[in-house]
XYZ file of C-alpha atoms in Angstrom:
321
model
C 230.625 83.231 198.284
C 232.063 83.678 194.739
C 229.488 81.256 193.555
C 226.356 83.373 195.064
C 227.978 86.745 193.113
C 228.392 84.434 189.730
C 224.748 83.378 189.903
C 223.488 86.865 191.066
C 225.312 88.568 187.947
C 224.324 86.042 185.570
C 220.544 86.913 186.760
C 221.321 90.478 186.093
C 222.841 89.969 182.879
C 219.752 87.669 181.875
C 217.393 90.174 182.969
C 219.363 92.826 180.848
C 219.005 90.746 177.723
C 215.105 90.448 178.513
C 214.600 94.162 178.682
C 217.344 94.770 175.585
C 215.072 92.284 173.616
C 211.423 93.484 174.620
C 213.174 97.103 173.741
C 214.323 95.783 170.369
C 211.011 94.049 169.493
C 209.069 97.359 170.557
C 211.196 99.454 168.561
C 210.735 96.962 165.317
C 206.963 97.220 166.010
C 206.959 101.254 165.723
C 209.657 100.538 162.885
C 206.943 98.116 161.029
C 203.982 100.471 162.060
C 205.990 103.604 160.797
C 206.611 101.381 157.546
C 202.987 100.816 157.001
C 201.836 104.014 157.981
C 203.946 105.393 154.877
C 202.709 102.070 152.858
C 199.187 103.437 152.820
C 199.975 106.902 152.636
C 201.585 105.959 149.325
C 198.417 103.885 148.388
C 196.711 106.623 149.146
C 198.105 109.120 147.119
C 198.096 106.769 144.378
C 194.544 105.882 144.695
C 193.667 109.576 144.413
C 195.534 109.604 141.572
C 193.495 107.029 139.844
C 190.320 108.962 141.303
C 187.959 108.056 138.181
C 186.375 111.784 139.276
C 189.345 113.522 138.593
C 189.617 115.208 135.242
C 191.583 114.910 132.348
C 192.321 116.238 129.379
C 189.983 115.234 126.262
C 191.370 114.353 123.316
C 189.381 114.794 119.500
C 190.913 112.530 116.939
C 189.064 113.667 114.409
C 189.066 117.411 114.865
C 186.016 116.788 116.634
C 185.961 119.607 119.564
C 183.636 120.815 121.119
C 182.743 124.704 121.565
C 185.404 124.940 118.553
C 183.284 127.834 116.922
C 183.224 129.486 120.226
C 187.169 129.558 120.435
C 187.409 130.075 116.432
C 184.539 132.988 116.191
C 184.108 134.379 119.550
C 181.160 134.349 122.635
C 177.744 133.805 121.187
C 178.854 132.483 117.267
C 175.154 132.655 116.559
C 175.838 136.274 116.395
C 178.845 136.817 115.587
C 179.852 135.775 111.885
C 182.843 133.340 110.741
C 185.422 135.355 108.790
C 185.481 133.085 106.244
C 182.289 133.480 104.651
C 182.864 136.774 104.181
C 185.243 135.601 101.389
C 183.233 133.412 99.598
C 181.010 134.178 97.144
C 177.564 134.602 96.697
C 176.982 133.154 93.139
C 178.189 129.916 94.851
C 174.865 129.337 96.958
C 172.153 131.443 96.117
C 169.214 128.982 94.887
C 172.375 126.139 94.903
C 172.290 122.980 96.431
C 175.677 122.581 98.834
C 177.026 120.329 101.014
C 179.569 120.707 104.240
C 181.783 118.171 105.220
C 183.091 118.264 108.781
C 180.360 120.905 109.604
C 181.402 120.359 113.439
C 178.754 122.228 115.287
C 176.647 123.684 112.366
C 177.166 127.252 112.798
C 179.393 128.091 109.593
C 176.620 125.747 107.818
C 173.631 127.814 109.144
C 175.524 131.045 108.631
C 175.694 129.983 104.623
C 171.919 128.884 104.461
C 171.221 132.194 105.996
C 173.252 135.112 104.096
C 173.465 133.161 100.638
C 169.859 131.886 100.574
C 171.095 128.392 99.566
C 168.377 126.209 97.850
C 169.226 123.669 100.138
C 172.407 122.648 102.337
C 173.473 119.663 103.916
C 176.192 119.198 107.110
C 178.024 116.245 107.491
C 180.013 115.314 111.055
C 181.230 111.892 112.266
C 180.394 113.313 115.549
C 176.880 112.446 116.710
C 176.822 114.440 119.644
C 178.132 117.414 117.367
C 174.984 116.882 114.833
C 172.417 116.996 117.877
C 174.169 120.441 118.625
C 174.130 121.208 115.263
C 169.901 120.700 115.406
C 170.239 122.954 118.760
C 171.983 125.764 116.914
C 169.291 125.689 114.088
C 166.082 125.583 116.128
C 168.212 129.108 117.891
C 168.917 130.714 114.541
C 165.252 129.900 113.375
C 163.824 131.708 116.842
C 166.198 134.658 115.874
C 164.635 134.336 112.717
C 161.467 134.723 113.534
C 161.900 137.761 115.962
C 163.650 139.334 113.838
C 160.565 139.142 110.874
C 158.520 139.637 113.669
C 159.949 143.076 114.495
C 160.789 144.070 110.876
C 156.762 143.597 110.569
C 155.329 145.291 113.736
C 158.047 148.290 112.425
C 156.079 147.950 108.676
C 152.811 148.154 110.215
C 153.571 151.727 112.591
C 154.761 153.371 109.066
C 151.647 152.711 107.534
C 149.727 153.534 110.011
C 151.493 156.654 110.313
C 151.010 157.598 106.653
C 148.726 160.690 106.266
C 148.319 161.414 102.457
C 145.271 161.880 100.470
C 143.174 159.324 99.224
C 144.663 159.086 96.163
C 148.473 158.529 97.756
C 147.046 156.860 100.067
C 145.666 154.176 97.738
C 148.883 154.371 95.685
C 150.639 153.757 98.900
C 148.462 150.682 99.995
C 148.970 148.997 96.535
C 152.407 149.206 96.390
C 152.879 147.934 100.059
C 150.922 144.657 99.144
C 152.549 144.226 96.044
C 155.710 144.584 98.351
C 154.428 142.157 101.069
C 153.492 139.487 98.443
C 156.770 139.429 97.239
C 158.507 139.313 100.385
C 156.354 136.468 101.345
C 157.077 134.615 98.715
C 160.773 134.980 98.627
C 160.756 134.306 102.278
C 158.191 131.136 102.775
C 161.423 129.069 104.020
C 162.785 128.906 106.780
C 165.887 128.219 108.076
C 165.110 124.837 109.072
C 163.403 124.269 105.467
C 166.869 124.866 104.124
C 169.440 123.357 106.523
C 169.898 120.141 107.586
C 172.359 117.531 109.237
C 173.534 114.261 109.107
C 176.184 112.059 111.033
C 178.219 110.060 109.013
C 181.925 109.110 107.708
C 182.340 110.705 104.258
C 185.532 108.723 104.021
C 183.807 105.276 104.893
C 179.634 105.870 103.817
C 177.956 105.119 100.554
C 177.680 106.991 98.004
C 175.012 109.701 98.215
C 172.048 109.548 96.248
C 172.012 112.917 95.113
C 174.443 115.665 93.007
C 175.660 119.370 94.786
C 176.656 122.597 93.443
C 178.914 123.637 96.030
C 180.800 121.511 98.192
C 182.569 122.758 101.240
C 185.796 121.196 103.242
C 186.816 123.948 105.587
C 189.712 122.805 107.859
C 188.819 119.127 107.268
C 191.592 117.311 105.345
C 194.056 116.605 108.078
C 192.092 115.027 109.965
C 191.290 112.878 107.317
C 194.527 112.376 106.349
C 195.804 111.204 109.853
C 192.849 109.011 110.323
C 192.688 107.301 106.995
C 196.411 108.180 106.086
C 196.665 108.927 101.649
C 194.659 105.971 100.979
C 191.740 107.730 102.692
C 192.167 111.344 101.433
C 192.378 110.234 97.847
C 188.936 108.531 98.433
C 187.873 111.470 99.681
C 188.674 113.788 96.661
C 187.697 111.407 94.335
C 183.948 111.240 96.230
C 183.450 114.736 96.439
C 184.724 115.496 92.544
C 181.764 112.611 91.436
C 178.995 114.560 93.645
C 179.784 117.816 92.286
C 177.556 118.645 89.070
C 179.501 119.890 85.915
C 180.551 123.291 86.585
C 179.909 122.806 90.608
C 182.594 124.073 93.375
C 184.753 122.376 95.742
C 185.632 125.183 98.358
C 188.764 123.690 100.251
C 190.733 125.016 103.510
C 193.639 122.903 104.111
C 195.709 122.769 107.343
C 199.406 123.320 106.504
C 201.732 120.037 107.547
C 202.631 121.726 111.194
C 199.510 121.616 112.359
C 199.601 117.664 111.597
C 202.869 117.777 113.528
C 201.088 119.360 116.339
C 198.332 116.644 116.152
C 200.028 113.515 115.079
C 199.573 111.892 118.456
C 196.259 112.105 119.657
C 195.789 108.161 118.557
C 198.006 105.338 117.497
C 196.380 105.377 114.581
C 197.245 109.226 113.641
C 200.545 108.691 114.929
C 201.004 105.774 112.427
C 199.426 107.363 109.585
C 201.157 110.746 110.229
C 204.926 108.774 109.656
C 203.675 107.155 106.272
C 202.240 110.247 104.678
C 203.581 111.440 101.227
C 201.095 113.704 99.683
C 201.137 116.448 101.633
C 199.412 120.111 101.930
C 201.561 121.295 99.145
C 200.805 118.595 96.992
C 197.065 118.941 96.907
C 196.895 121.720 94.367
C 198.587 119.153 91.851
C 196.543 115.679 92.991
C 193.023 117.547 92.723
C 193.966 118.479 89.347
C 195.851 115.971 87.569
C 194.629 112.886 89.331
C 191.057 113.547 90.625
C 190.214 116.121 87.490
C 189.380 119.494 88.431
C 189.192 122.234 85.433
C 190.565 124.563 87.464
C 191.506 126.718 90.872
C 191.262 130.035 91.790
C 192.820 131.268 95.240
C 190.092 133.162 97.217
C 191.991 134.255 99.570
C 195.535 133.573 101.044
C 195.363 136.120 104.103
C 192.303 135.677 105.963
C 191.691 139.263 107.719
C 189.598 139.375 111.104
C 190.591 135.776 111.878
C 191.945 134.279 115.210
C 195.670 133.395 115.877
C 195.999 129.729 114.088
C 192.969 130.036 111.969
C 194.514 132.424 109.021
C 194.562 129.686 106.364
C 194.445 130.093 102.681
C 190.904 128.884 100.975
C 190.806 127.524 97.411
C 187.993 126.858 94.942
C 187.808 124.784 92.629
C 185.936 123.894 90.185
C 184.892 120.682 88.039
């Protein structure tokens, strides 16, 4: 009898131990399925972070943004003029030939060419993609041109029509219209596109060109040379643009001041290098363009730039060879 109850609880402690284990092995199982369910929701959420379609923020070593005249000058810059020209003077351009280094988009370049009847002017961007805007912006001002002489003509054309004089006036009046119209023609045979043009290339790093300028422009250009090509490469720089100015030419410079390097020091290794072994800075130009690259002179043209966005008010200099 005592045997028979010590085999019949050893069967029920067996089949206790069966059931505890099956339990234990189905509870590791949702354990383990639990564990990989979280597994790929984690690989998930990493793989959408890696999404190739998501988007990030560009970055422009070399000042090279895009829409910057649209942020600098406002909706529609075709229209809408740069500040800084208002500054400048005319005597500069008119029947001159100039040059623009950094021209970014073109629009400053165009605006030039357009109000200062420039001789001839030529933009300069190591941005190909900005150049072939730059081309898009001229073909719009040269439309806008062209209306606009279009307009100024059909309004010509109703005045004289409207004219009702005697003979005599009348003659008098014709005479002195074509004289007009002859002259306007001729000082007007050029267009925009006869007068502009662009170019991608490194000034720091291309040849020497194969012609002289007048006027030479450098409008919020030199740090990013300088944090690109560090001193070694602004020096170059000067020193290129003083030998392709003509005696007596211009060299119209807009600096950045040294915290707006701070601000942009890391947008490569290479700027972040350059920016930590920099000596000559902002300050220091006024004395390196004219006791080691050998400018006559410099007049301040303006120091407060009026009508300019936040960030943009930045002192302009000329000077001259």
């Amino acid at each position: 009898m005592a045997e028979r109850n010590e085999k019949k609880r050893k069967r029920i402690e067996n089949t206790q131990k069966q059931q505890n284990k099956k339990q234990d092995g189905e509870v590791k199982k949702e354990e383990r399925d639990g564990s990989s369910e979280e597994m790929a929701k984690k690989g998930q959420e990493i793989q959408a972070k890696s999404n190739p379609n998501k988007k990030f923020k560009k970055v422009f070593p070399y000042g090279n943004y895009k829409s910057y005249y649209g942020y600098r000058i406002g909706k529609g810059p075709e229209r809408e003029e740069d500040p800084r020209i208002r500054v400048l003077k005319k005597e500069w351009f008119e029947g001159k030939d100039c040059l623009d280094i950094g021209c970014n988009s073109g629009v400053v370049t165009i605006q030039i060419a357009k109000k200062y009847n420039c001789k001839s002017i030529l933009g300069l961007d190591i941005d190909s993609a900005l150049i072939e805007e730059a081309f898009w912006y001229l073909r719009k001002f040269v439309k806008m041109e062209f209306a606009e002489k279009k307009n100024t003509n059909n309004t010509n054309v109703k005045a004289v029509q409207d004219v009702n004089e005697s003979e005599q006036c009348t003659n008098k009046s014709s005479n002195e219209g074509a004289d007009k119209g002859s002259s306007h023609q001729s000082s007007c045979e050029r267009n925009l596109s006869d007068i502009v043009t662009f170019r991608q290339e490194n000034f720091v790093r291309s040849r020497p060109h194969d012609k002289q300028y007048d006027t030479i422009l450098c409008l919020s250009v030199t740090k990013w040379i300088h944090l690109n090509w560090g001193d070694d490469g602004l020096i170059t720089a000067f020193g290129k643009i003083w030998r392709l100015l003509r005696p007596g030419g211009v060299f119209v410079l807009e600096p950045q001041p040294w915290s707006s390097y701070e601000r942009n020091r890391r947008v490569s290794e290479t700027t972040r290098s350059n920016y930590r072994d920099i000596k000559y800075r902002p300050d220091f130009f006024r004395e390196m363009l004219l006791d080691k690259i050998g400018f006559r002179r410099v007049e301040v043209v303006t120091s407060d730039l009026s009508g300019t966005r936040t960030g943009f008010n930045r002192p302009i200099f000329a000077y001259y060879k």
